[in-house]
Amino acid sequence: LKFSKNNCGRKTRKEIILFCKEFTTLKLFEIRDNALEATGAELLAPILKRFTQLKCLNLGMNEFGCEGLKLLLPSIKALKQLETLYIGYNNIGSEGAKALAETIKDMKTLRAVDVGKSDTG
């Protein structure tokens, strides 16, 4: 499911995220460039756990910041088949980068992580 560059922002992010929860057998979930921010991350976190077959997750360009990333990390860790994670352009900072590294260090299937331009220090 690709749902990118929709500028959903504050007004429609809840509806968009709730719509996505119906797709539990996804292999690819791309919800990048939607300005979801930390509030959107909080809504998205429990839904991500439902995607047990997910192999590629693209959350880039959503302005999550460190706070939003930390809300997502337990759900990302629960994705046991995840191979590729794009989380760039979210201004996660060095604290977020450390939390991400700690979370993914034991994820055996993860092959690629892109944190491009995340102000990781």
MMTF fields as JSON, N, C-alpha, C and O atoms, coordinates in Angstrom:
{
  "mmtfVersion": "1.0.0",
  "mmtfProducer": "UNKNOWN",
  "numBonds": 483,
  "numAtoms": 484,
  "numGroups": 121,
  "numChains": 1,
  "numModels": 1,
  "chainsPerModel": [1],
  "groupsPerChain": [121],
  "chainIdList": ["A"],
  "bondAtomList": [4, 2, 8, 6, 12, 10, 16, 14, 20, 18, 24, 22, 28, 26, 32, 30, 36, 34, 40, 38, 44, 42, 48, 46, 52, 50, 56, 54, 60, 58, 64, 62, 68, 66, 72, 70, 76, 74, 80, 78, 84, 82, 88, 86, 92, 90, 96, 94, 100, 98, 104, 102, 108, 106, 112, 110, 116, 114, 120, 118, 124, 122, 128, 126, 132, 130, 136, 134, 140, 138, 144, 142, 148, 146, 152, 150, 156, 154, 160, 158, 164, 162, 168, 166, 172, 170, 176, 174, 180, 178, 184, 182, 188, 186, 192, 190, 196, 194, 200, 198, 204, 202, 208, 206, 212, 210, 216, 214, 220, 218, 224, 222, 228, 226, 232, 230, 236, 234, 240, 238, 244, 242, 248, 246, 252, 250, 256, 254, 260, 258, 264, 262, 268, 266, 272, 270, 276, 274, 280, 278, 284, 282, 288, 286, 292, 290, 296, 294, 300, 298, 304, 302, 308, 306, 312, 310, 316, 314, 320, 318, 324, 322, 328, 326, 332, 330, 336, 334, 340, 338, 344, 342, 348, 346, 352, 350, 356, 354, 360, 358, 364, 362, 368, 366, 372, 370, 376, 374, 380, 378, 384, 382, 388, 386, 392, 390, 396, 394, 400, 398, 404, 402, 408, 406, 412, 410, 416, 414, 420, 418, 424, 422, 428, 426, 432, 430, 436, 434, 440, 438, 444, 442, 448, 446, 452, 450, 456, 454, 460, 458, 464, 462, 468, 466, 472, 470, 476, 474, 480, 478],
  "bondOrderList": [1, 1, 1, 1, 1, 1, 1, 1, 1, 1, 1, 1, 1, 1, 1, 1, 1, 1, 1, 1, 1, 1, 1, 1, 1, 1, 1, 1, 1, 1, 1, 1, 1, 1, 1, 1, 1, 1, 1, 1, 1, 1, 1, 1, 1, 1, 1, 1, 1, 1, 1, 1, 1, 1, 1, 1, 1, 1, 1, 1, 1, 1, 1, 1, 1, 1, 1, 1, 1, 1, 1, 1, 1, 1, 1, 1, 1, 1, 1, 1, 1, 1, 1, 1, 1, 1, 1, 1, 1, 1, 1, 1, 1, 1, 1, 1, 1, 1, 1, 1, 1, 1, 1, 1, 1, 1, 1, 1, 1, 1, 1, 1, 1, 1, 1, 1, 1, 1, 1, 1],
  "groupList": [{"groupName": "LEU", "atomNameList": ["N", "CA", "C", "O"], "elementList": ["N", "C", "C", "O"], "formalChargeList": [0, 0, 0, 0], "bondAtomList": [1, 0, 2, 1, 3, 2], "bondOrderList": [1, 1, 2], "singleLetterCode": "L", "chemCompType": "L-PEPTIDE LINKING"}, {"groupName": "LYS", "atomNameList": ["N", "CA", "C", "O"], "elementList": ["N", "C", "C", "O"], "formalChargeList": [0, 0, 0, 0], "bondAtomList": [1, 0, 2, 1, 3, 2], "bondOrderList": [1, 1, 2], "singleLetterCode": "K", "chemCompType": "L-PEPTIDE LINKING"}, {"groupName": "PHE", "atomNameList": ["N", "CA", "C", "O"], "elementList": ["N", "C", "C", "O"], "formalChargeList": [0, 0, 0, 0], "bondAtomList": [1, 0, 2, 1, 3, 2], "bondOrderList": [1, 1, 2], "singleLetterCode": "F", "chemCompType": "L-PEPTIDE LINKING"}, {"groupName": "SER", "atomNameList": ["N", "CA", "C", "O"], "elementList": ["N", "C", "C", "O"], "formalChargeList": [0, 0, 0, 0], "bondAtomList": [1, 0, 2, 1, 3, 2], "bondOrderList": [1, 1, 2], "singleLetterCode": "S", "chemCompType": "L-PEPTIDE LINKING"}, {"groupName": "ASN", "atomNameList": ["N", "CA", "C", "O"], "elementList": ["N", "C", "C", "O"], "formalChargeList": [0, 0, 0, 0], "bondAtomList": [1, 0, 2, 1, 3, 2], "bondOrderList": [1, 1, 2], "singleLetterCode": "N", "chemCompType": "L-PEPTIDE LINKING"}, {"groupName": "CYS", "atomNameList": ["N", "CA", "C", "O"], "elementList": ["N", "C", "C", "O"], "formalChargeList": [0, 0, 0, 0], "bondAtomList": [1, 0, 2, 1, 3, 2], "bondOrderList": [1, 1, 2], "singleLetterCode": "C", "chemCompType": "L-PEPTIDE LINKING"}, {"groupName": "GLY", "atomNameList": ["N", "CA", "C", "O"], "elementList": ["N", "C", "C", "O"], "formalChargeList": [0, 0, 0, 0], "bondAtomList": [1, 0, 2, 1, 3, 2], "bondOrderList": [1, 1, 2], "singleLetterCode": "G", "chemCompType": "PEPTIDE LINKING"}, {"groupName": "ARG", "atomNameList": ["N", "CA", "C", "O"], "elementList": ["N", "C", "C", "O"], "formalChargeList": [0, 0, 0, 0], "bondAtomList": [1, 0, 2, 1, 3, 2], "bondOrderList": [1, 1, 2], "singleLetterCode": "R", "chemCompType": "L-PEPTIDE LINKING"}, {"groupName": "THR", "atomNameList": ["N", "CA", "C", "O"], "elementList": ["N", "C", "C", "O"], "formalChargeList": [0, 0, 0, 0], "bondAtomList": [1, 0, 2, 1, 3, 2], "bondOrderList": [1, 1, 2], "singleLetterCode": "T", "chemCompType": "L-PEPTIDE LINKING"}, {"groupName": "GLU", "atomNameList": ["N", "CA", "C", "O"], "elementList": ["N", "C", "C", "O"], "formalChargeList": [0, 0, 0, 0], "bondAtomList": [1, 0, 2, 1, 3, 2], "bondOrderList": [1, 1, 2], "singleLetterCode": "E", "chemCompType": "L-PEPTIDE LINKING"}, {"groupName": "ILE", "atomNameList": ["N", "CA", "C", "O"], "elementList": ["N", "C", "C", "O"], "formalChargeList": [0, 0, 0, 0], "bondAtomList": [1, 0, 2, 1, 3, 2], "bondOrderList": [1, 1, 2], "singleLetterCode": "I", "chemCompType": "L-PEPTIDE LINKING"}, {"groupName": "ASP", "atomNameList": ["N", "CA", "C", "O"], "elementList": ["N", "C", "C", "O"], "formalChargeList": [0, 0, 0, 0], "bondAtomList": [1, 0, 2, 1, 3, 2], "bondOrderList": [1, 1, 2], "singleLetterCode": "D", "chemCompType": "L-PEPTIDE LINKING"}, {"groupName": "ALA", "atomNameList": ["N", "CA", "C", "O"], "elementList": ["N", "C", "C", "O"], "formalChargeList": [0, 0, 0, 0], "bondAtomList": [1, 0, 2, 1, 3, 2], "bondOrderList": [1, 1, 2], "singleLetterCode": "A", "chemCompType": "L-PEPTIDE LINKING"}, {"groupName": "PRO", "atomNameList": ["N", "CA", "C", "O"], "elementList": ["N", "C", "C", "O"], "formalChargeList": [0, 0, 0, 0], "bondAtomList": [1, 0, 2, 1, 3, 2], "bondOrderList": [1, 1, 2], "singleLetterCode": "P", "chemCompType": "L-PEPTIDE LINKING"}, {"groupName": "GLN", "atomNameList": ["N", "CA", "C", "O"], "elementList": ["N", "C", "C", "O"], "formalChargeList": [0, 0, 0, 0], "bondAtomList": [1, 0, 2, 1, 3, 2], "bondOrderList": [1, 1, 2], "singleLetterCode": "Q", "chemCompType": "L-PEPTIDE LINKING"}, {"groupName": "MET", "atomNameList": ["N", "CA", "C", "O"], "elementList": ["N", "C", "C", "O"], "formalChargeList": [0, 0, 0, 0], "bondAtomList": [1, 0, 2, 1, 3, 2], "bondOrderList": [1, 1, 2], "singleLetterCode": "M", "chemCompType": "L-PEPTIDE LINKING"}, {"groupName": "TYR", "atomNameList": ["N", "CA", "C", "O"], "elementList": ["N", "C", "C", "O"], "formalChargeList": [0, 0, 0, 0], "bondAtomList": [1, 0, 2, 1, 3, 2], "bondOrderList": [1, 1, 2], "singleLetterCode": "Y", "chemCompType": "L-PEPTIDE LINKING"}, {"groupName": "VAL", "atomNameList": ["N", "CA", "C", "O"], "elementList": ["N", "C", "C", "O"], "formalChargeList": [0, 0, 0, 0], "bondAtomList": [1, 0, 2, 1, 3, 2], "bondOrderList": [1, 1, 2], "singleLetterCode": "V", "chemCompType": "L-PEPTIDE LINKING"}],
  "groupTypeList": [0, 1, 2, 3, 1, 4, 4, 5, 6, 7, 1, 8, 7, 1, 9, 10, 10, 0, 2, 5, 1, 9, 2, 8, 8, 0, 1, 0, 2, 9, 10, 7, 11, 4, 12, 0, 9, 12, 8, 6, 12, 9, 0, 0, 12, 13, 10, 0, 1, 7, 2, 8, 14, 0, 1, 5, 0, 4, 0, 6, 15, 4, 9, 2, 6, 5, 9, 6, 0, 1, 0, 0, 0, 13, 3, 10, 1, 12, 0, 1, 14, 0, 9, 8, 0, 16, 10, 6, 16, 4, 4, 10, 6, 3, 9, 6, 12, 1, 12, 0, 12, 9, 8, 10, 1, 11, 15, 1, 8, 0, 7, 12, 17, 11, 17, 6, 1, 3, 11, 8, 6],
  "groupIdList": [1, 2, 3, 4, 5, 6, 7, 8, 9, 10, 11, 12, 13, 14, 15, 16, 17, 18, 19, 20, 21, 22, 23, 24, 25, 26, 27, 28, 29, 30, 31, 32, 33, 34, 35, 36, 37, 38, 39, 40, 41, 42, 43, 44, 45, 46, 47, 48, 49, 50, 51, 52, 53, 54, 55, 56, 57, 58, 59, 60, 61, 62, 63, 64, 65, 66, 67, 68, 69, 70, 71, 72, 73, 74, 75, 76, 77, 78, 79, 80, 81, 82, 83, 84, 85, 86, 87, 88, 89, 90, 91, 92, 93, 94, 95, 96, 97, 98, 99, 100, 101, 102, 103, 104, 105, 106, 107, 108, 109, 110, 111, 112, 113, 114, 115, 116, 117, 118, 119, 120, 121],
  "secStructList": [7, 5, 7, 7, 1, 7, 7, 7, 2, 2, 2, 2, 2, 2, 2, 2, 2, 2, 2, 2, 6, 6, 7, 6, 6, 7, 1, 3, 3, 3, 7, 7, 1, 1, 7, 7, 2, 2, 2, 2, 2, 2, 2, 2, 2, 2, 2, 2, 6, 6, 7, 6, 6, 7, 7, 3, 3, 3, 7, 7, 1, 1, 7, 7, 2, 2, 2, 2, 2, 2, 2, 2, 2, 2, 2, 2, 2, 6, 7, 6, 6, 7, 7, 3, 3, 3, 7, 7, 1, 1, 7, 7, 2, 2, 2, 2, 2, 2, 2, 2, 2, 2, 2, 2, 6, 6, 7, 6, 6, 7, 7, 3, 3, 3, 7, 6, 6, 1, 7, 7, 7],
  "xCoordList": [0.853, 0.0, 0.898, 1.738, 0.724, 1.48, 0.515, -0.474, 0.833, -0.001, 0.924, 1.129, 1.472, 2.508, 2.152, 1.346, 2.793, 2.672, 1.225, 0.796, 0.493, -0.903, -1.156, -2.284, -0.121, -0.272, -1.483, -2.222, -1.67, -2.862, -2.771, -3.786, -1.571, -1.373, -2.395, -2.94, -2.641, -3.479, -4.941, -5.573, -5.474, -6.909, -7.367, -8.407, -6.612, -7.092, -6.195, -6.486, -5.125, -4.195, -4.861, -4.544, -5.775, -6.437, -7.247, -7.186, -7.989, -8.787, -7.911, -8.231, -6.809, -5.888, -5.296, -5.273, -4.829, -4.19, -5.19, -4.868, -6.382, -7.396, -7.803, -8.107, -7.811, -8.077, -7.021, -7.352, -5.773, -4.663, -4.721, -4.164, -5.369, -5.384, -6.1, -5.925, -6.892, -7.633, -6.743, -7.15, -5.556, -4.675, -3.629, -2.46, -4.022, -3.137, -2.128, -1.179, -2.286, -1.367, -0.378, 0.155, -0.138, 0.763, 2.201, 2.677, 2.874, 4.318, 5.066, 6.205, 4.42, 4.991, 3.989, 2.808, 4.487, 3.647, 4.448, 5.466, 3.97, 4.645, 3.662, 2.666, 3.966, 3.113, 4.01, 3.909, 4.882, 5.871, 5.319, 4.365, 5.961, 5.687, 4.224, 3.551, 3.756, 2.382, 2.28, 1.177, 3.4, 3.406, 2.583, 1.752, 2.816, 2.05, 2.43, 1.6, 3.68, 4.203, 4.071, 3.661, 4.413, 4.387, 2.967, 2.778, 1.989, 0.598, 0.197, -0.477, 0.605, 0.342, 1.082, 0.564, 2.299, 3.07, 2.341, 2.314, 1.754, 1.012, -0.193, -0.509, -0.856, -1.981, -1.524, -2.191, -0.384, 0.129, 0.74, 0.662, 1.335, 2.074, 1.273, 1.775, 0.076, -0.641, -1.062, -1.223, -1.238, -1.635, -0.472, -0.673, 0.74, 1.912, 2.067, 2.46, 1.773, 1.909, 1.028, 1.314, -0.015, -0.936, -0.343, -0.819, 0.681, 1.267, 2.345, 3.524, 1.959, 2.906, 3.721, 4.756, 3.293, 4.023, 4.834, 5.389, 4.904, 5.545, 7.041, 7.759, 7.497, 8.914, 9.563, 10.76, 8.795, 9.333, 8.412, 7.208, 9.005, 8.253, 8.909, 10.088, 8.144, 8.659, 7.854, 6.69, 8.498, 7.886, 8.568, 8.363, 9.368, 10.157, 9.319, 8.164, 9.925, 9.36, 8.016, 7.082, 7.922, 6.673, 6.805, 5.848, 7.988, 8.205, 7.894, 7.365, 8.231, 7.971, 8.787, 8.296, 10.037, 10.932, 11.279, 10.806, 12.095, 12.518, 11.326, 11.22, 10.445, 9.263, 8.406, 8.019, 8.114, 7.307, 8.001, 7.374, 9.302, 10.062, 9.99, 9.767, 10.176, 10.143, 8.775, 8.694, 7.724, 6.395, 6.27, 5.539, 6.978, 6.912, 7.836, 7.568, 8.907, 9.937, 9.443, 9.846, 8.608, 8.123, 7.357, 7.452, 6.612, 5.868, 6.802, 6.599, 7.822, 8.802, 9.517, 9.726, 9.89, 10.58, 9.714, 10.239, 8.413, 7.485, 7.35, 6.77, 7.868, 7.764, 8.862, 9.934, 8.6, 9.61, 10.089, 11.119, 9.38, 9.805, 10.353, 10.667, 10.469, 10.895, 12.324, 13.239, 12.494, 13.798, 14.354, 15.567, 13.467, 13.89, 13.068, 11.841, 13.774, 13.122, 13.65, 14.852, 12.747, 13.064, 12.444, 11.229, 13.301, 12.818, 13.456, 13.417, 14.035, 14.747, 13.854, 12.635, 14.499, 13.826, 12.753, 11.661, 13.069, 12.118, 12.68, 12.048, 13.86, 14.47, 14.475, 14.01, 15.008, 15.011, 16.139, 16.093, 17.146, 18.253, 19.113, 18.828, 20.159, 21.082, 20.415, 20.69, 19.539, 18.831, 17.93, 17.876, 17.234, 16.389, 17.206, 16.81, 18.353, 19.225, 19.734, 19.808, 20.083, 20.531, 19.404, 19.624, 18.208, 17.057, 16.746, 16.42, 16.849, 16.623, 17.658, 17.309, 18.926, 19.995, 19.782, 19.978, 19.389, 19.134, 17.961, 17.996, 16.948, 15.766, 16.045, 15.585, 16.787, 16.965, 18.147, 18.315, 18.966, 20.202, 19.97, 20.831, 18.846, 18.569, 17.527, 17.035, 17.196, 16.217, 16.941, 17.585, 16.833, 17.618, 17.3, 18.186, 16.075, 15.709, 16.012, 16.009, 16.269, 16.479, 17.789, 18.861, 17.686, 18.846, 19.286, 20.464, 18.331, 18.658, 17.828, 16.636, 18.504, 17.849, 18.33, 19.535, 17.4, 17.74, 17.247, 16.044, 18.192, 17.856, 18.277, 18.465, 18.422, 18.919, 18.324, 17.113, 19.184, 18.806, 17.875, 16.845, 18.239, 17.417, 18.04, 17.632, 19.032, 19.665, 20.109, 19.773, 20.872, 21.283, 22.55, 22.997, 23.12, 24.266, 25.561, 26.58],
  "yCoordList": [-1.168, 0.0, 1.23, 1.392, 2.07, 3.321, 4.479, 4.64, 5.265, 6.416, 7.572, 7.91, 8.166, 9.173, 10.503, 10.586, 11.546, 12.906, 13.374, 13.925, 13.153, 13.562, 14.785, 15.272, 15.28, 16.461, 16.356, 17.322, 15.183, 14.999, 15.808, 16.291, 15.962, 16.809, 16.602, 15.511, 17.653, 17.568, 17.235, 16.527, 17.727, 17.609, 16.178, 15.758, 15.44, 14.117, 12.958, 11.816, 13.201, 12.115, 10.966, 9.805, 11.266, 10.199, 9.304, 8.08, 9.878, 9.102, 8.245, 7.088, 8.816, 8.089, 6.895, 5.784, 7.111, 6.045, 4.956, 3.771, 5.329, 4.331, 3.524, 2.336, 4.152, 3.449, 2.362, 1.263, 2.664, 1.747, 0.485, -0.54, 0.531, -0.627, -1.831, -2.947, -1.636, -2.739, -3.669, -4.784, -3.228, -3.976, -4.762, -4.377, -5.826, -6.539, -7.463, -7.893, -7.784, -8.702, -7.983, -8.589, -6.738, -5.953, -6.462, -6.919, -6.374, -6.621, -5.289, -5.188, -4.27, -2.93, -1.922, -1.944, -1.035, 0.048, 1.331, 1.51, 2.216, 3.493, 4.61, 4.81, 5.321, 6.44, 7.659, 8.345, 7.899, 8.975, 10.311, 10.385, 11.357, 12.723, 13.119, 13.587, 12.916, 13.257, 14.178, 14.436, 14.673, 15.59, 15.045, 15.756, 13.786, 13.15, 13.654, 13.667, 14.066, 14.586, 13.533, 12.402, 13.902, 12.975, 12.488, 11.341, 13.335, 12.928, 11.807, 10.859, 11.912, 10.859, 9.58, 8.483, 9.719, 8.544, 7.795, 6.564, 8.539, 7.912, 7.123, 6.055, 7.641, 6.942, 5.734, 4.7, 5.883, 4.846, 3.661, 2.529, 3.902, 2.851, 1.565, 0.498, 1.601, 0.334, -0.352, -1.572, 0.421, -0.157, -0.893, -1.937, -0.37, -1.03, -2.456, -3.345, -2.682, -4.024, -5.05, -6.246, -4.61, -5.508, -6.032, -7.033, -5.373, -5.734, -6.813, -6.551, -7.984, -9.037, -9.579, -10.207, -9.358, -9.857, -8.77, -9.006, -7.605, -6.461, -6.679, -7.108, -6.376, -6.494, -5.133, -4.977, -4.151, -2.825, -1.764, -1.746, -0.878, 0.183, 1.514, 1.714, 2.43, 3.756, 4.799, 5.059, 5.389, 6.411, 7.763, 8.672, 7.9, 9.11, 10.361, 10.302, 11.495, 12.824, 13.057, 13.569, 12.687, 12.878, 13.78, 13.959, 14.349, 15.303, 14.706, 15.389, 13.419, 12.75, 13.334, 13.447, 13.704, 14.135, 12.952, 11.837, 13.198, 12.149, 11.588, 10.378, 12.462, 12.041, 11.051, 10.005, 11.38, 10.502, 9.194, 8.135, 9.258, 8.045, 7.099, 5.9, 7.625, 6.775, 6.112, 5.011, 6.757, 6.144, 4.985, 4.028, 5.07, 4.048, 2.855, 1.76, 3.053, 2.011, 0.661, -0.363, 0.594, -0.732, -1.461, -2.682, -0.722, -1.33, -1.788, -2.851, -0.993, -1.383, -2.653, -3.56, -2.719, -3.905, -5.154, -6.258, -4.997, -6.134, -6.688, -7.758, -5.988, -6.418, -7.435, -7.07, -8.677, -9.745, -10.103, -10.763, -9.693, -9.987, -8.76, -8.835, -7.646, -6.398, -6.505, -6.915, -6.13, -6.17, -4.775, -4.569, -3.814, -2.473, -1.44, -1.521, -0.455, 0.614, 1.953, 2.214, 2.794, 4.169, 5.08, 5.089, 5.841, 6.725, 8.112, 8.9, 8.4, 9.654, 10.88, 10.788, 12.035, 13.332, 13.471, 13.974, 13.028, 13.133, 13.888, 13.935, 14.48, 15.266, 14.527, 15.045, 13.316, 12.497, 12.865, 12.503, 13.578, 14.003, 12.839, 11.683, 13.143, 12.094, 11.168, 9.969, 11.727, 10.888, 9.879, 8.716, 10.303, 9.405, 8.361, 7.198, 8.777, 7.833, 6.747, 5.578, 7.129, 6.14, 5.177, 3.97, 5.701, 4.855, 3.904, 2.738, 4.403, 3.562, 2.446, 1.284, 2.794, 1.791, 0.705, -0.478, 1.095, 0.132, -0.788, -1.985, -0.23, -1.003, -2.02, -3.159, -1.632, -2.51, -3.458, -4.323, -3.319, -4.104, -5.619, -6.366, -6.074, -7.515, -7.955, -9.081, -7.091, -7.452, -8.217, -7.618, -9.521, -10.417, -10.282, -10.487, -9.949, -9.884, -8.532, -8.413, -7.522, -6.167, -6.083, -6.376, -5.676, -5.614, -4.174, -3.919, -3.237, -1.855, -0.887, -1.09, 0.18, 1.248, 2.566, 2.793, 3.433, 4.744, 5.809, 5.961, 6.552, 7.654, 8.989, 9.967, 9.035, 10.206, 11.526, 11.646, 12.507, 13.885, 13.932, 14.605, 13.226, 13.213, 14.004, 13.868, 14.841, 15.674, 14.831, 15.122, 13.78, 12.842, 13.25, 12.535, 14.352, 14.881, 14.237, 14.626],
  "zCoordList": [0.0, 0.0, 0.0, 0.885, -0.965, -1.042, -0.826, -1.542, 0.169, 0.473, 0.806, 1.971, -0.227, -0.041, -0.684, -1.61, -0.148, -0.672, -0.753, -1.766, 0.304, 0.31, 1.167, 1.244, 1.806, 2.652, 3.572, 3.762, 4.132, 4.968, 6.249, 6.752, 6.781, 7.945, 9.044, 9.213, 9.779, 10.98, 10.698, 11.482, 9.612, 9.367, 9.101, 9.606, 8.325, 7.909, 8.332, 7.975, 9.073, 9.377, 10.122, 9.867, 11.036, 11.78, 10.842, 10.961, 9.931, 8.993, 8.091, 7.819, 7.633, 6.759, 7.499, 6.968, 8.693, 9.462, 9.81, 9.715, 10.206, 10.524, 9.296, 9.408, 8.141, 6.892, 6.651, 6.207, 6.94, 6.678, 7.535, 7.144, 8.673, 9.573, 8.979, 9.468, 7.95, 7.335, 6.51, 6.183, 6.178, 5.285, 6.079, 6.102, 6.711, 7.635, 6.951, 7.606, 5.683, 5.01, 4.091, 3.161, 4.337, 3.494, 3.548, 4.587, 2.415, 2.339, 2.271, 2.727, 1.701, 1.555, 2.103, 1.757, 2.966, 3.482, 3.374, 4.043, 2.52, 2.291, 2.611, 1.916, 3.668, 4.074, 4.314, 5.332, 3.346, 3.472, 2.995, 2.221, 3.49, 3.05, 3.254, 2.335, 4.48, 4.822, 6.038, 6.519, 6.538, 7.688, 8.855, 9.421, 9.21, 10.285, 11.674, 12.583, 11.835, 13.107, 14.223, 13.963, 15.441, 16.573, 16.865, 17.268, 16.667, 16.895, 15.947, 16.351, 14.702, 13.724, 14.059, 13.85, 14.581, 14.999, 16.103, 16.116, 17.025, 18.116, 17.593, 18.117, 16.575, 15.963, 15.145, 15.114, 14.49, 13.603, 14.343, 13.866, 15.48, 16.201, 16.415, 16.063, 16.964, 17.186, 15.888, 15.853, 14.834, 13.55, 12.906, 12.287, 13.039, 12.451, 12.968, 12.213, 14.212, 14.797, 14.101, 14.154, 13.463, 12.758, 11.453, 10.918, 10.941, 9.648, 9.824, 9.59, 10.221, 10.595, 9.427, 9.652, 8.199, 7.028, 6.326, 5.252, 6.914, 6.286, 6.067, 6.97, 4.85, 4.509, 4.288, 4.528, 3.835, 3.558, 4.157, 3.899, 4.965, 5.632, 5.322, 5.612, 4.73, 4.406, 5.17, 4.863, 6.171, 7.016, 6.838, 7.643, 5.799, 5.6, 5.415, 4.994, 5.737, 5.496, 6.183, 5.567, 7.439, 8.173, 9.387, 10.14, 9.578, 10.67, 12.048, 12.925, 12.226, 13.502, 14.649, 15.772, 14.363, 15.419, 16.313, 16.093, 17.306, 18.228, 18.999, 19.197, 19.424, 20.194, 19.402, 19.923, 18.161, 17.324, 17.027, 17.051, 16.744, 16.484, 17.675, 17.507, 18.857, 20.054, 20.241, 20.786, 19.805, 19.866, 18.882, 19.137, 17.766, 16.717, 16.95, 16.454, 17.691, 17.802, 18.332, 17.781, 19.354, 19.779, 18.673, 18.548, 17.888, 16.783, 15.675, 15.089, 15.386, 14.371, 14.809, 14.004, 16.068, 16.59, 16.482, 16.341, 16.546, 16.464, 15.046, 14.862, 14.051, 12.66, 12.353, 11.869, 12.628, 12.569, 11.169, 11.034, 10.124, 8.753, 8.023, 6.835, 8.721, 8.092, 7.559, 8.273, 6.294, 5.64, 5.365, 5.405, 5.084, 4.706, 5.462, 5.52, 6.046, 6.791, 6.304, 6.354, 5.835, 5.456, 6.51, 6.709, 7.178, 8.243, 8.13, 9.076, 6.982, 6.774, 6.735, 6.588, 6.872, 6.811, 7.889, 7.627, 9.083, 10.191, 11.386, 12.442, 11.233, 12.31, 13.648, 14.663, 13.627, 14.841, 15.799, 16.975, 15.31, 16.152, 16.625, 16.311, 17.375, 17.832, 18.855, 18.881, 19.697, 20.671, 19.961, 20.36, 18.929, 18.151, 17.413, 17.332, 16.873, 16.165, 17.106, 16.728, 18.325, 19.311, 19.666, 19.761, 19.862, 20.191, 19.033, 19.254, 17.805, 16.631, 16.565, 16.358, 16.74, 16.696, 17.743, 17.463, 18.923, 19.998, 19.645, 19.929, 19.038, 18.676, 17.588, 17.674, 16.571, 15.406, 15.512, 14.652, 16.538, 16.593, 16.582, 16.116, 17.078, 17.114, 16.096, 16.159, 15.176, 14.14, 13.035, 12.173, 13.067, 12.2, 10.712, 9.882, 10.356, 8.939, 8.304, 7.078, 9.11, 8.604, 7.821, 8.35, 6.542, 5.655, 5.361, 5.112, 5.394, 5.028, 5.865, 6.094, 6.316, 7.066, 6.484, 6.368, 6.118, 5.569, 6.527, 6.74, 7.109, 8.015, 7.406, 8.13, 6.112, 5.412, 5.871, 6.059, 6.048, 6.411, 7.615, 7.588, 8.655, 9.879, 10.995, 12.148, 10.679, 11.698, 12.889, 14.037, 12.59, 13.624, 14.357, 15.254, 14.006, 14.73, 14.451, 15.022]
}
